[in-house]
Amino acid sequence: MAVFHITDFGAVGDGAADNTHAIASAIEACEQAGGGTVYVPAGNYITGPIVLKSRMTLYVEAGATLRFHTRFDGYPAVPTRWSGYECYGYSPLIYGKDIQKVAIKGEGIIEGQGEAWWEAYREIRRGGSAPESSVRHELMVLNQALAESVKSNIVEWDSQFLRPPLLQLIGCEQVVLEGVTLQNSPFWNTHLVYCDHVNVRGVTFKNPSTTPNGDGFDVDSCSNVRISDCHFDVGDDCLCLKAGIDEDGRRVGRPTENVAVTNCTMLHGHGGVVMGSETSGGIRRVVISNCIFIGTDRGIRVKTNRQRGGGVEDIRINNIFMQDVLCPLAINGFYKHGVDESNPMMTTSEAVPVWEGTPVIKNIYISDILAKNCLASAGFIYGLPEAPIENVVLRHMTLETTLDPEEKGGEPDMVREERVMAGEGMLCKHVKGLELHQVTIETRQGPALLLENVSDADVDGLRMRTRHPATPVIRVKETQRLRLPVNGESAEAGYAVYV
């Protein structure tokens, strides 16, 4: 295939010249030739938005930086999916829609210069004015009907300052991302929507810990996705699987499915591998293996709520090391962020009627996990009273909480009850079908395992090496059909404590 050097089209890598037109010209020539490689040699290239085309590879050489300018009006309104809603938004810095056989490769850097976007957003949050922008005014017209109905991210929807991702591909097939570093995104770093057959290898996703909504990689209603040998160091979720939000997500009805994640490292942020909270189209058939999470607040995280619908099912996770996380495993059907506070159904902890917004979480299999110095709890599995989490199997796990007496811990996950824990065990509430086999849980305080409103639980080989005075290993409340290896007998509990 032909190679199109952007310098042959007038690009200058001096860190000052605007190369938007030169890069667009190279891409146009590549498209007219039937495809090829648009080559970015070593240098510092300032540019505006880049629109990718079919049968094209954007190759960023080692020593090359694509640095996007911060003139907000330089990013025109385009169709997007923003935080789960189909709408219009500022153009992503790199954008592709309905294209095939597209790749971004190399060992160079793609720099979003997100600080200007972050500071504008923070000013709006402080009660200041949104930046003057003709694009923003256009978005207020294009998104008017939707903005009036949205109940979450109100600051963004009211202002229509919908910060763009660094890279977004929508409706694309045969996508390859390989080798590059993507950093300092205005919003989410990399966002793939409605894509099929995606292969991501050896990519680095970086955002500062202070980045608002600084997710690393969001896979949104995509199928057949392979992610391997990547490194994440971000300010929000490292890798997040999504499938649209609430009524709009259910209308689209497109799941994220057939996803394999392996050999990745995750640092900082709010979660290592996260599913949700946008679960409305469904997330299913996901395998996660051979990963390391350090300081990621939560390790494996599933989050959804009564507005979302859809759900998460058929998940397999194995061979994960974690350290300095708040909670290594959080599965939460009662996620509180972004709910309509005026809707009693969304705020009550009592059972409500099942409807299309009721999410289903089931068939979660997790094995061979070592988590050290967990600051809040050893695990948190929290369903809805009207829709318990179903069929969770935990095998060969060692979960060690902090021993630091000064550690204050925090919320193992965000639920309506705002539970704060510190160096405590695994809490399971509203669960139907729970198995623990050869699981070791060490706590600073309290029992290893707390079961509340759990039915059909098998606990075999639970170990707690360090016991606390007058404290049971397992505490049980309102739980039926709990089977323990005590003389081969089962134990029934309405309200009881087991030592």
Short mmCIF file of N, CA and C in Angstrom, two decimals, residues 35 43 106 130 163 176 286 295 362 494:
data_model
loop_
_atom_site.label_atom_id
_atom_site.label_comp_id
_atom_site.label_asym_id
_atom_site.label_seq_id
_atom_site.Cartn_x
_atom_site.Cartn_y
_atom_site.Cartn_z
N GLY A 35 -6.51 3.71 -0.35
CA GLY A 35 -6.00 3.31 0.95
C GLY A 35 -4.49 3.36 1.03
N GLY A 43 8.85 14.68 15.10
CA GLY A 43 8.57 16.11 15.14
C GLY A 43 7.38 16.37 16.03
N GLY A 106 2.22 2.76 15.61
CA GLY A 106 3.47 3.48 15.79
C GLY A 106 3.88 3.51 17.24
N ALA A 130 -19.90 29.18 30.64
CA ALA A 130 -19.27 28.30 29.66
C ALA A 130 -18.51 29.15 28.65
N ARG A 163 -17.42 18.06 26.26
CA ARG A 163 -16.01 17.86 25.92
C ARG A 163 -15.84 16.57 25.10
N VAL A 176 -7.73 -1.53 14.27
CA VAL A 176 -6.49 -1.90 14.96
C VAL A 176 -5.89 -0.65 15.60
N VAL A 286 -17.54 -11.83 28.48
CA VAL A 286 -16.31 -11.07 28.69
C VAL A 286 -15.33 -11.95 29.45
N GLY A 295 -3.50 0.52 42.92
CA GLY A 295 -4.07 1.79 43.33
C GLY A 295 -5.26 2.24 42.50
N LYS A 362 -25.71 -11.51 36.33
CA LYS A 362 -25.67 -12.94 36.61
C LYS A 362 -24.48 -13.62 35.95
N GLY A 494 -32.22 -17.49 59.36
CA GLY A 494 -33.05 -16.31 59.19
C GLY A 494 -32.25 -15.12 59.69
#
